[in-house]
Amino acid sequence: MRVEFKVGMRNYTYPIYFLAALAYGVVLGAFPEEYVSTMAPLFIFIDPGLLGFMFIGTSIFSDKKDGTIGALSVTPMEWRDYYLSKTIIMALLALIGALVIVVVGAGFNVQIAYVLIGTLLVSVVYTLLGIAIAAKYRDLDDYFVPLLAVMVLSFLPFAAYHGLISGPWGKVLYIIPSYPGLYFFHAGFEEIARETLMWSGIALVIWGIVAYNLAKIRFYKYAVEGLR
């Protein structure tokens, strides 16, 4: 994990991540106060969710091209250590990024614990999904279409949450992991029932288990076996 962090710093992936979080915080702070509770969850999700999803893809591609995965395949290392270390690092970065966005954009008068819990769960889910999907591809060009598809699907719950999508379709969208994450992000700025947060947490944990197993199966099939 230490090596992974050094590589991320050396190729400027993590500094770019922090700069993006700072930029989101500055933009959020420019909004009138009455809009902060609406915009903050969106910015928080983009940073740990979608940026993490994109950056984990580039990390996998880099490891494929420089032969890291091929070299590791002849060692006794458990592959779960490889993708779990990436997941842990991205989760830590996401927590720091969310903290930067909230503090810079909204100050300290926020229920930050809810935001951080949601950030942790969402980051883990999207990082593991990113590993599962990126394992099949060789570069960012191939990854772009699934990346775009995930972005579009992940933004739909925002429309449903604010009443732009209603009826049966609005309920169906709850299966998308960004939806339960939204409740945690909004809980930092407005009152959300604890029961709602409990079910949202359960939904994200279930998603995490599903995403972990997808990452485990697809990474070995495409990134490990695919190199042999």
PDB file of C-alpha atoms in Angstrom:
ATOM      1  CA  MET A   1       0.000   0.000   0.000  1.00  0.00           C
ATOM      2  CA  ARG A   2       2.931   2.317   0.725  1.00  0.00           C
ATOM      3  CA  VAL A   3       4.321   1.682  -2.765  1.00  0.00           C
ATOM      4  CA  GLU A   4       0.898   2.336  -4.276  1.00  0.00           C
ATOM      5  CA  PHE A   5       0.734   5.692  -2.492  1.00  0.00           C
ATOM      6  CA  LYS A   6       4.236   6.693  -3.634  1.00  0.00           C
ATOM      7  CA  VAL A   7       3.391   5.824  -7.239  1.00  0.00           C
ATOM      8  CA  GLY A   8       0.180   7.831  -7.051  1.00  0.00           C
ATOM      9  CA  MET A   9       2.075  10.844  -5.748  1.00  0.00           C
ATOM     10  CA  ARG A  10       4.870  10.482  -8.301  1.00  0.00           C
ATOM     11  CA  ASN A  11       2.545  10.357 -11.308  1.00  0.00           C
ATOM     12  CA  TYR A  12       0.481  13.249  -9.874  1.00  0.00           C
ATOM     13  CA  THR A  13      -2.743  11.212  -9.662  1.00  0.00           C
ATOM     14  CA  TYR A  14      -3.322  11.965  -5.994  1.00  0.00           C
ATOM     15  CA  PRO A  15      -2.248  15.631  -6.113  1.00  0.00           C
ATOM     16  CA  ILE A  16      -4.711  16.131  -8.991  1.00  0.00           C
ATOM     17  CA  TYR A  17      -7.373  14.450  -6.859  1.00  0.00           C
ATOM     18  CA  PHE A  18      -6.734  16.867  -3.980  1.00  0.00           C
ATOM     19  CA  LEU A  19      -6.706  19.882  -6.298  1.00  0.00           C
ATOM     20  CA  ALA A  20     -10.046  18.758  -7.737  1.00  0.00           C
ATOM     21  CA  ALA A  21     -11.477  18.512  -4.214  1.00  0.00           C
ATOM     22  CA  LEU A  22     -10.181  21.991  -3.391  1.00  0.00           C
ATOM     23  CA  ALA A  23     -11.684  23.363  -6.607  1.00  0.00           C
ATOM     24  CA  TYR A  24     -15.067  21.816  -5.774  1.00  0.00           C
ATOM     25  CA  GLY A  25     -14.889  23.351  -2.316  1.00  0.00           C
ATOM     26  CA  VAL A  26     -14.143  26.810  -3.722  1.00  0.00           C
ATOM     27  CA  VAL A  27     -16.982  26.523  -6.252  1.00  0.00           C
ATOM     28  CA  LEU A  28     -19.360  25.319  -3.529  1.00  0.00           C
ATOM     29  CA  GLY A  29     -18.423  28.276  -1.353  1.00  0.00           C
ATOM     30  CA  ALA A  30     -19.358  30.639  -4.184  1.00  0.00           C
ATOM     31  CA  PHE A  31     -22.991  29.486  -4.113  1.00  0.00           C
ATOM     32  CA  PRO A  32     -25.531  31.398  -2.015  1.00  0.00           C
ATOM     33  CA  GLU A  33     -26.025  29.751   1.369  1.00  0.00           C
ATOM     34  CA  GLU A  34     -29.518  28.462   0.543  1.00  0.00           C
ATOM     35  CA  TYR A  35     -28.101  26.380  -2.343  1.00  0.00           C
ATOM     36  CA  VAL A  36     -25.209  24.813  -0.454  1.00  0.00           C
ATOM     37  CA  SER A  37     -27.288  21.939   0.972  1.00  0.00           C
ATOM     38  CA  THR A  38     -28.421  21.079  -2.562  1.00  0.00           C
ATOM     39  CA  MET A  39     -25.080  21.359  -4.346  1.00  0.00           C
ATOM     40  CA  ALA A  40     -22.762  19.953  -1.667  1.00  0.00           C
ATOM     41  CA  PRO A  41     -23.997  16.329  -1.972  1.00  0.00           C
ATOM     42  CA  LEU A  42     -23.458  16.497  -5.729  1.00  0.00           C
ATOM     43  CA  PHE A  43     -19.880  17.758  -5.400  1.00  0.00           C
ATOM     44  CA  ILE A  44     -19.094  15.297  -2.615  1.00  0.00           C
ATOM     45  CA  PHE A  45     -20.352  12.412  -4.729  1.00  0.00           C
ATOM     46  CA  ILE A  46     -18.426  13.478  -7.837  1.00  0.00           C
ATOM     47  CA  ASP A  47     -15.124  13.562  -5.959  1.00  0.00           C
ATOM     48  CA  PRO A  48     -15.084  10.237  -4.052  1.00  0.00           C
ATOM     49  CA  GLY A  49     -17.462   8.443  -6.397  1.00  0.00           C
ATOM     50  CA  LEU A  50     -16.862   9.277 -10.029  1.00  0.00           C
ATOM     51  CA  LEU A  51     -13.323  10.632  -9.763  1.00  0.00           C
ATOM     52  CA  GLY A  52     -12.357   7.572  -7.744  1.00  0.00           C
ATOM     53  CA  PHE A  53     -13.984   5.363 -10.358  1.00  0.00           C
ATOM     54  CA  MET A  54     -11.970   7.077 -13.086  1.00  0.00           C
ATOM     55  CA  PHE A  55      -8.643   7.184 -11.234  1.00  0.00           C
ATOM     56  CA  ILE A  56      -8.773   3.517 -10.248  1.00  0.00           C
ATOM     57  CA  GLY A  57      -9.187   2.693 -13.931  1.00  0.00           C
ATOM     58  CA  THR A  58      -6.074   4.644 -14.887  1.00  0.00           C
ATOM     59  CA  SER A  59      -4.185   2.958 -12.038  1.00  0.00           C
ATOM     60  CA  ILE A  60      -5.114  -0.512 -13.319  1.00  0.00           C
ATOM     61  CA  PHE A  61      -4.124   0.430 -16.882  1.00  0.00           C
ATOM     62  CA  SER A  62      -0.778   1.756 -15.675  1.00  0.00           C
ATOM     63  CA  ASP A  63      -0.074  -1.475 -13.793  1.00  0.00           C
ATOM     64  CA  LYS A  64      -0.913  -3.490 -16.901  1.00  0.00           C
ATOM     65  CA  LYS A  65       1.320  -1.462 -19.201  1.00  0.00           C
ATOM     66  CA  ASP A  66       4.383  -1.342 -16.961  1.00  0.00           C
ATOM     67  CA  GLY A  67       4.176  -5.076 -16.232  1.00  0.00           C
ATOM     68  CA  THR A  68       3.344  -4.778 -12.537  1.00  0.00           C
ATOM     69  CA  ILE A  69       0.429  -7.204 -12.726  1.00  0.00           C
ATOM     70  CA  GLY A  70       2.474  -9.675 -14.759  1.00  0.00           C
ATOM     71  CA  ALA A  71       5.317  -9.511 -12.239  1.00  0.00           C
ATOM     72  CA  LEU A  72       2.965  -9.952  -9.291  1.00  0.00           C
ATOM     73  CA  SER A  73       1.354 -12.981 -10.923  1.00  0.00           C
ATOM     74  CA  VAL A  74       4.506 -15.062 -10.257  1.00  0.00           C
ATOM     75  CA  THR A  75       4.672 -14.093  -6.574  1.00  0.00           C
ATOM     76  CA  PRO A  76       2.782 -15.770  -3.700  1.00  0.00           C
ATOM     77  CA  MET A  77       0.828 -12.567  -3.055  1.00  0.00           C
ATOM     78  CA  GLU A  78      -2.939 -12.907  -2.702  1.00  0.00           C
ATOM     79  CA  TRP A  79      -4.658 -10.864  -5.408  1.00  0.00           C
ATOM     80  CA  ARG A  80      -7.197  -9.573  -2.935  1.00  0.00           C
ATOM     81  CA  ASP A  81      -4.322  -7.717  -1.238  1.00  0.00           C
ATOM     82  CA  TYR A  82      -3.682  -5.915  -4.531  1.00  0.00           C
ATOM     83  CA  TYR A  83      -7.170  -4.574  -5.141  1.00  0.00           C
ATOM     84  CA  LEU A  84      -8.008  -4.102  -1.472  1.00  0.00           C
ATOM     85  CA  SER A  85      -4.910  -1.917  -1.031  1.00  0.00           C
ATOM     86  CA  LYS A  86      -6.091   0.244  -3.923  1.00  0.00           C
ATOM     87  CA  THR A  87      -9.577   0.383  -2.408  1.00  0.00           C
ATOM     88  CA  ILE A  88      -8.238   1.438   0.993  1.00  0.00           C
ATOM     89  CA  ILE A  89      -6.064   4.177  -0.513  1.00  0.00           C
ATOM     90  CA  MET A  90      -8.924   5.522  -2.629  1.00  0.00           C
ATOM     91  CA  ALA A  91     -11.207   5.464   0.426  1.00  0.00           C
ATOM     92  CA  LEU A  92      -8.677   7.465   2.459  1.00  0.00           C
ATOM     93  CA  LEU A  93      -8.271   9.954  -0.378  1.00  0.00           C
ATOM     94  CA  ALA A  94     -12.052  10.201  -0.682  1.00  0.00           C
ATOM     95  CA  LEU A  95     -12.423  10.966   3.029  1.00  0.00           C
ATOM     96  CA  ILE A  96      -9.805  13.708   2.822  1.00  0.00           C
ATOM     97  CA  GLY A  97     -11.378  15.041  -0.382  1.00  0.00           C
ATOM     98  CA  ALA A  98     -14.863  15.149   1.154  1.00  0.00           C
ATOM     99  CA  LEU A  99     -13.484  16.903   4.225  1.00  0.00           C
ATOM    100  CA  VAL A 100     -11.775  19.518   2.039  1.00  0.00           C
ATOM    101  CA  ILE A 101     -14.946  20.122   0.011  1.00  0.00           C
ATOM    102  CA  VAL A 102     -17.147  20.498   3.090  1.00  0.00           C
ATOM    103  CA  VAL A 103     -14.780  22.657   5.148  1.00  0.00           C
ATOM    104  CA  VAL A 104     -13.773  24.952   2.267  1.00  0.00           C
ATOM    105  CA  GLY A 105     -17.267  25.176   0.798  1.00  0.00           C
ATOM    106  CA  ALA A 106     -19.552  25.090   3.835  1.00  0.00           C
ATOM    107  CA  GLY A 107     -17.438  25.612   6.937  1.00  0.00           C
ATOM    108  CA  PHE A 108     -17.668  23.602  10.146  1.00  0.00           C
ATOM    109  CA  ASN A 109     -21.401  23.940  10.804  1.00  0.00           C
ATOM    110  CA  VAL A 110     -22.053  20.546   9.202  1.00  0.00           C
ATOM    111  CA  GLN A 111     -22.800  17.035  10.493  1.00  0.00           C
ATOM    112  CA  ILE A 112     -19.513  15.847   9.063  1.00  0.00           C
ATOM    113  CA  ALA A 113     -19.779  12.315  10.511  1.00  0.00           C
ATOM    114  CA  TYR A 114     -22.690  11.440   8.210  1.00  0.00           C
ATOM    115  CA  VAL A 115     -20.858  12.859   5.213  1.00  0.00           C
ATOM    116  CA  LEU A 116     -17.725  10.846   5.985  1.00  0.00           C
ATOM    117  CA  ILE A 117     -19.641   7.598   6.557  1.00  0.00           C
ATOM    118  CA  GLY A 118     -21.409   8.029   3.223  1.00  0.00           C
ATOM    119  CA  THR A 119     -18.144   8.960   1.528  1.00  0.00           C
ATOM    120  CA  LEU A 120     -16.387   5.864   2.853  1.00  0.00           C
ATOM    121  CA  LEU A 121     -19.155   3.497   1.737  1.00  0.00           C
ATOM    122  CA  VAL A 122     -19.654   5.109  -1.675  1.00  0.00           C
ATOM    123  CA  SER A 123     -15.913   5.232  -2.334  1.00  0.00           C
ATOM    124  CA  VAL A 124     -15.473   1.535  -1.534  1.00  0.00           C
ATOM    125  CA  VAL A 125     -18.386   0.555  -3.791  1.00  0.00           C
ATOM    126  CA  TYR A 126     -17.305   2.660  -6.772  1.00  0.00           C
ATOM    127  CA  THR A 127     -13.626   1.772  -6.455  1.00  0.00           C
ATOM    128  CA  LEU A 128     -14.412  -1.949  -6.468  1.00  0.00           C
ATOM    129  CA  LEU A 129     -16.812  -1.478  -9.380  1.00  0.00           C
ATOM    130  CA  GLY A 130     -14.078   0.451 -11.180  1.00  0.00           C
ATOM    131  CA  ILE A 131     -11.625  -2.408 -10.650  1.00  0.00           C
ATOM    132  CA  ALA A 132     -14.198  -4.936 -11.873  1.00  0.00           C
ATOM    133  CA  ILE A 133     -14.918  -2.979 -15.048  1.00  0.00           C
ATOM    134  CA  ALA A 134     -11.395  -1.690 -15.792  1.00  0.00           C
ATOM    135  CA  ALA A 135      -9.918  -5.200 -15.516  1.00  0.00           C
ATOM    136  CA  LYS A 136     -11.231  -6.031 -18.993  1.00  0.00           C
ATOM    137  CA  TYR A 137      -9.745  -3.006 -20.781  1.00  0.00           C
ATOM    138  CA  ARG A 138      -6.261  -1.883 -21.780  1.00  0.00           C
ATOM    139  CA  ASP A 139      -6.505   1.907 -21.726  1.00  0.00           C
ATOM    140  CA  LEU A 140      -8.727   4.873 -20.916  1.00  0.00           C
ATOM    141  CA  ASP A 141     -10.089   5.061 -24.470  1.00  0.00           C
ATOM    142  CA  ASP A 142     -11.666   1.613 -24.102  1.00  0.00           C
ATOM    143  CA  TYR A 143     -12.781   2.469 -20.573  1.00  0.00           C
ATOM    144  CA  PHE A 144     -14.524   5.677 -21.649  1.00  0.00           C
ATOM    145  CA  VAL A 145     -17.849   4.122 -22.718  1.00  0.00           C
ATOM    146  CA  PRO A 146     -18.460   2.160 -19.485  1.00  0.00           C
ATOM    147  CA  LEU A 147     -17.201   5.190 -17.529  1.00  0.00           C
ATOM    148  CA  LEU A 148     -19.752   7.403 -19.279  1.00  0.00           C
ATOM    149  CA  ALA A 149     -22.512   4.836 -18.702  1.00  0.00           C
ATOM    150  CA  VAL A 150     -21.740   4.687 -14.977  1.00  0.00           C
ATOM    151  CA  MET A 151     -21.718   8.501 -14.773  1.00  0.00           C
ATOM    152  CA  VAL A 152     -25.129   8.810 -16.450  1.00  0.00           C
ATOM    153  CA  LEU A 153     -26.715   6.101 -14.298  1.00  0.00           C
ATOM    154  CA  SER A 154     -25.179   7.511 -11.119  1.00  0.00           C
ATOM    155  CA  PHE A 155     -26.571  10.989 -11.723  1.00  0.00           C
ATOM    156  CA  LEU A 156     -30.161   9.781 -12.246  1.00  0.00           C
ATOM    157  CA  PRO A 157     -30.804   9.400  -8.482  1.00  0.00           C
ATOM    158  CA  PHE A 158     -30.014  13.099  -8.021  1.00  0.00           C
ATOM    159  CA  ALA A 159     -32.909  13.914 -10.344  1.00  0.00           C
ATOM    160  CA  ALA A 160     -35.165  11.466  -8.490  1.00  0.00           C
ATOM    161  CA  TYR A 161     -34.152  12.809  -5.065  1.00  0.00           C
ATOM    162  CA  HIS A 162     -35.183  16.326  -6.060  1.00  0.00           C
ATOM    163  CA  GLY A 163     -38.470  15.219  -7.637  1.00  0.00           C
ATOM    164  CA  LEU A 164     -37.473  15.479 -11.294  1.00  0.00           C
ATOM    165  CA  ILE A 165     -38.088  11.742 -11.717  1.00  0.00           C
ATOM    166  CA  SER A 166     -41.070  10.308  -9.845  1.00  0.00           C
ATOM    167  CA  GLY A 167     -43.375   7.312  -9.788  1.00  0.00           C
ATOM    168  CA  PRO A 168     -42.165   3.722 -10.227  1.00  0.00           C
ATOM    169  CA  TRP A 169     -39.004   4.824 -12.041  1.00  0.00           C
ATOM    170  CA  GLY A 170     -37.959   6.928  -9.081  1.00  0.00           C
ATOM    171  CA  LYS A 171     -38.213   3.892  -6.783  1.00  0.00           C
ATOM    172  CA  VAL A 172     -36.324   1.639  -9.196  1.00  0.00           C
ATOM    173  CA  LEU A 173     -33.403   4.077  -9.136  1.00  0.00           C
ATOM    174  CA  TYR A 174     -32.815   3.286  -5.467  1.00  0.00           C
ATOM    175  CA  ILE A 175     -30.859   0.208  -6.529  1.00  0.00           C
ATOM    176  CA  ILE A 176     -28.147   2.527  -7.922  1.00  0.00           C
ATOM    177  CA  PRO A 177     -25.506   2.959  -5.168  1.00  0.00           C
ATOM    178  CA  SER A 178     -25.368   6.734  -5.514  1.00  0.00           C
ATOM    179  CA  TYR A 179     -28.976   6.964  -4.251  1.00  0.00           C
ATOM    180  CA  PRO A 180     -28.424   5.629  -0.705  1.00  0.00           C
ATOM    181  CA  GLY A 181     -25.178   7.593  -0.639  1.00  0.00           C
ATOM    182  CA  LEU A 182     -27.176  10.759  -1.263  1.00  0.00           C
ATOM    183  CA  TYR A 183     -29.022  10.395   2.037  1.00  0.00           C
ATOM    184  CA  PHE A 184     -25.755  10.379   3.953  1.00  0.00           C
ATOM    185  CA  PHE A 185     -24.460  13.407   2.056  1.00  0.00           C
ATOM    186  CA  HIS A 186     -27.695  15.334   2.629  1.00  0.00           C
ATOM    187  CA  ALA A 187     -27.707  14.313   6.306  1.00  0.00           C
ATOM    188  CA  GLY A 188     -24.705  16.553   6.778  1.00  0.00           C
ATOM    189  CA  PHE A 189     -26.802  19.587   5.875  1.00  0.00           C
ATOM    190  CA  GLU A 190     -30.410  18.702   6.727  1.00  0.00           C
ATOM    191  CA  GLU A 191     -32.392  16.356   8.952  1.00  0.00           C
ATOM    192  CA  ILE A 192     -32.641  12.794   7.611  1.00  0.00           C
ATOM    193  CA  ALA A 193     -34.449  10.055   9.539  1.00  0.00           C
ATOM    194  CA  ARG A 194     -32.115   7.563  11.204  1.00  0.00           C
ATOM    195  CA  GLU A 195     -34.142   4.678   9.806  1.00  0.00           C
ATOM    196  CA  THR A 196     -33.525   6.020   6.298  1.00  0.00           C
ATOM    197  CA  LEU A 197     -29.804   6.256   7.004  1.00  0.00           C
ATOM    198  CA  MET A 198     -29.793   2.744   8.445  1.00  0.00           C
ATOM    199  CA  TRP A 199     -31.378   1.236   5.316  1.00  0.00           C
ATOM    200  CA  SER A 200     -29.108   3.341   3.126  1.00  0.00           C
ATOM    201  CA  GLY A 201     -26.090   1.996   4.984  1.00  0.00           C
ATOM    202  CA  ILE A 202     -27.326  -1.579   4.582  1.00  0.00           C
ATOM    203  CA  ALA A 203     -27.875  -0.999   0.857  1.00  0.00           C
ATOM    204  CA  LEU A 204     -24.327   0.306   0.426  1.00  0.00           C
ATOM    205  CA  VAL A 205     -22.842  -2.589   2.413  1.00  0.00           C
ATOM    206  CA  ILE A 206     -24.708  -5.038   0.167  1.00  0.00           C
ATOM    207  CA  TRP A 207     -23.420  -3.150  -2.865  1.00  0.00           C
ATOM    208  CA  GLY A 208     -19.915  -3.350  -1.407  1.00  0.00           C
ATOM    209  CA  ILE A 209     -20.152  -7.140  -1.090  1.00  0.00           C
ATOM    210  CA  VAL A 210     -21.463  -7.446  -4.655  1.00  0.00           C
ATOM    211  CA  ALA A 211     -18.782  -5.081  -6.001  1.00  0.00           C
ATOM    212  CA  TYR A 212     -16.029  -6.955  -4.130  1.00  0.00           C
ATOM    213  CA  ASN A 213     -17.043 -10.280  -5.645  1.00  0.00           C
ATOM    214  CA  LEU A 214     -17.315  -8.737  -9.108  1.00  0.00           C
ATOM    215  CA  ALA A 215     -13.834  -7.238  -8.719  1.00  0.00           C
ATOM    216  CA  LYS A 216     -12.460 -10.556  -7.480  1.00  0.00           C
ATOM    217  CA  ILE A 217     -13.903 -12.583 -10.374  1.00  0.00           C
ATOM    218  CA  ARG A 218     -13.320 -10.130 -13.223  1.00  0.00           C
ATOM    219  CA  PHE A 219      -9.862  -8.996 -12.139  1.00  0.00           C
ATOM    220  CA  TYR A 220      -8.556 -12.546 -12.033  1.00  0.00           C
ATOM    221  CA  LYS A 221     -10.298 -13.483 -15.287  1.00  0.00           C
ATOM    222  CA  TYR A 222      -9.212 -10.493 -17.375  1.00  0.00           C
ATOM    223  CA  ALA A 223      -6.208  -8.863 -15.690  1.00  0.00           C
ATOM    224  CA  VAL A 224      -4.435 -11.998 -14.434  1.00  0.00           C
ATOM    225  CA  GLU A 225      -5.513 -14.884 -16.651  1.00  0.00           C
ATOM    226  CA  GLY A 226      -5.737 -12.515 -19.617  1.00  0.00           C
ATOM    227  CA  LEU A 227      -1.988 -11.854 -19.425  1.00  0.00           C
ATOM    228  CA  ARG A 228      -1.034 -15.526 -19.606  1.00  0.00           C
TER     229      ARG A 228
END
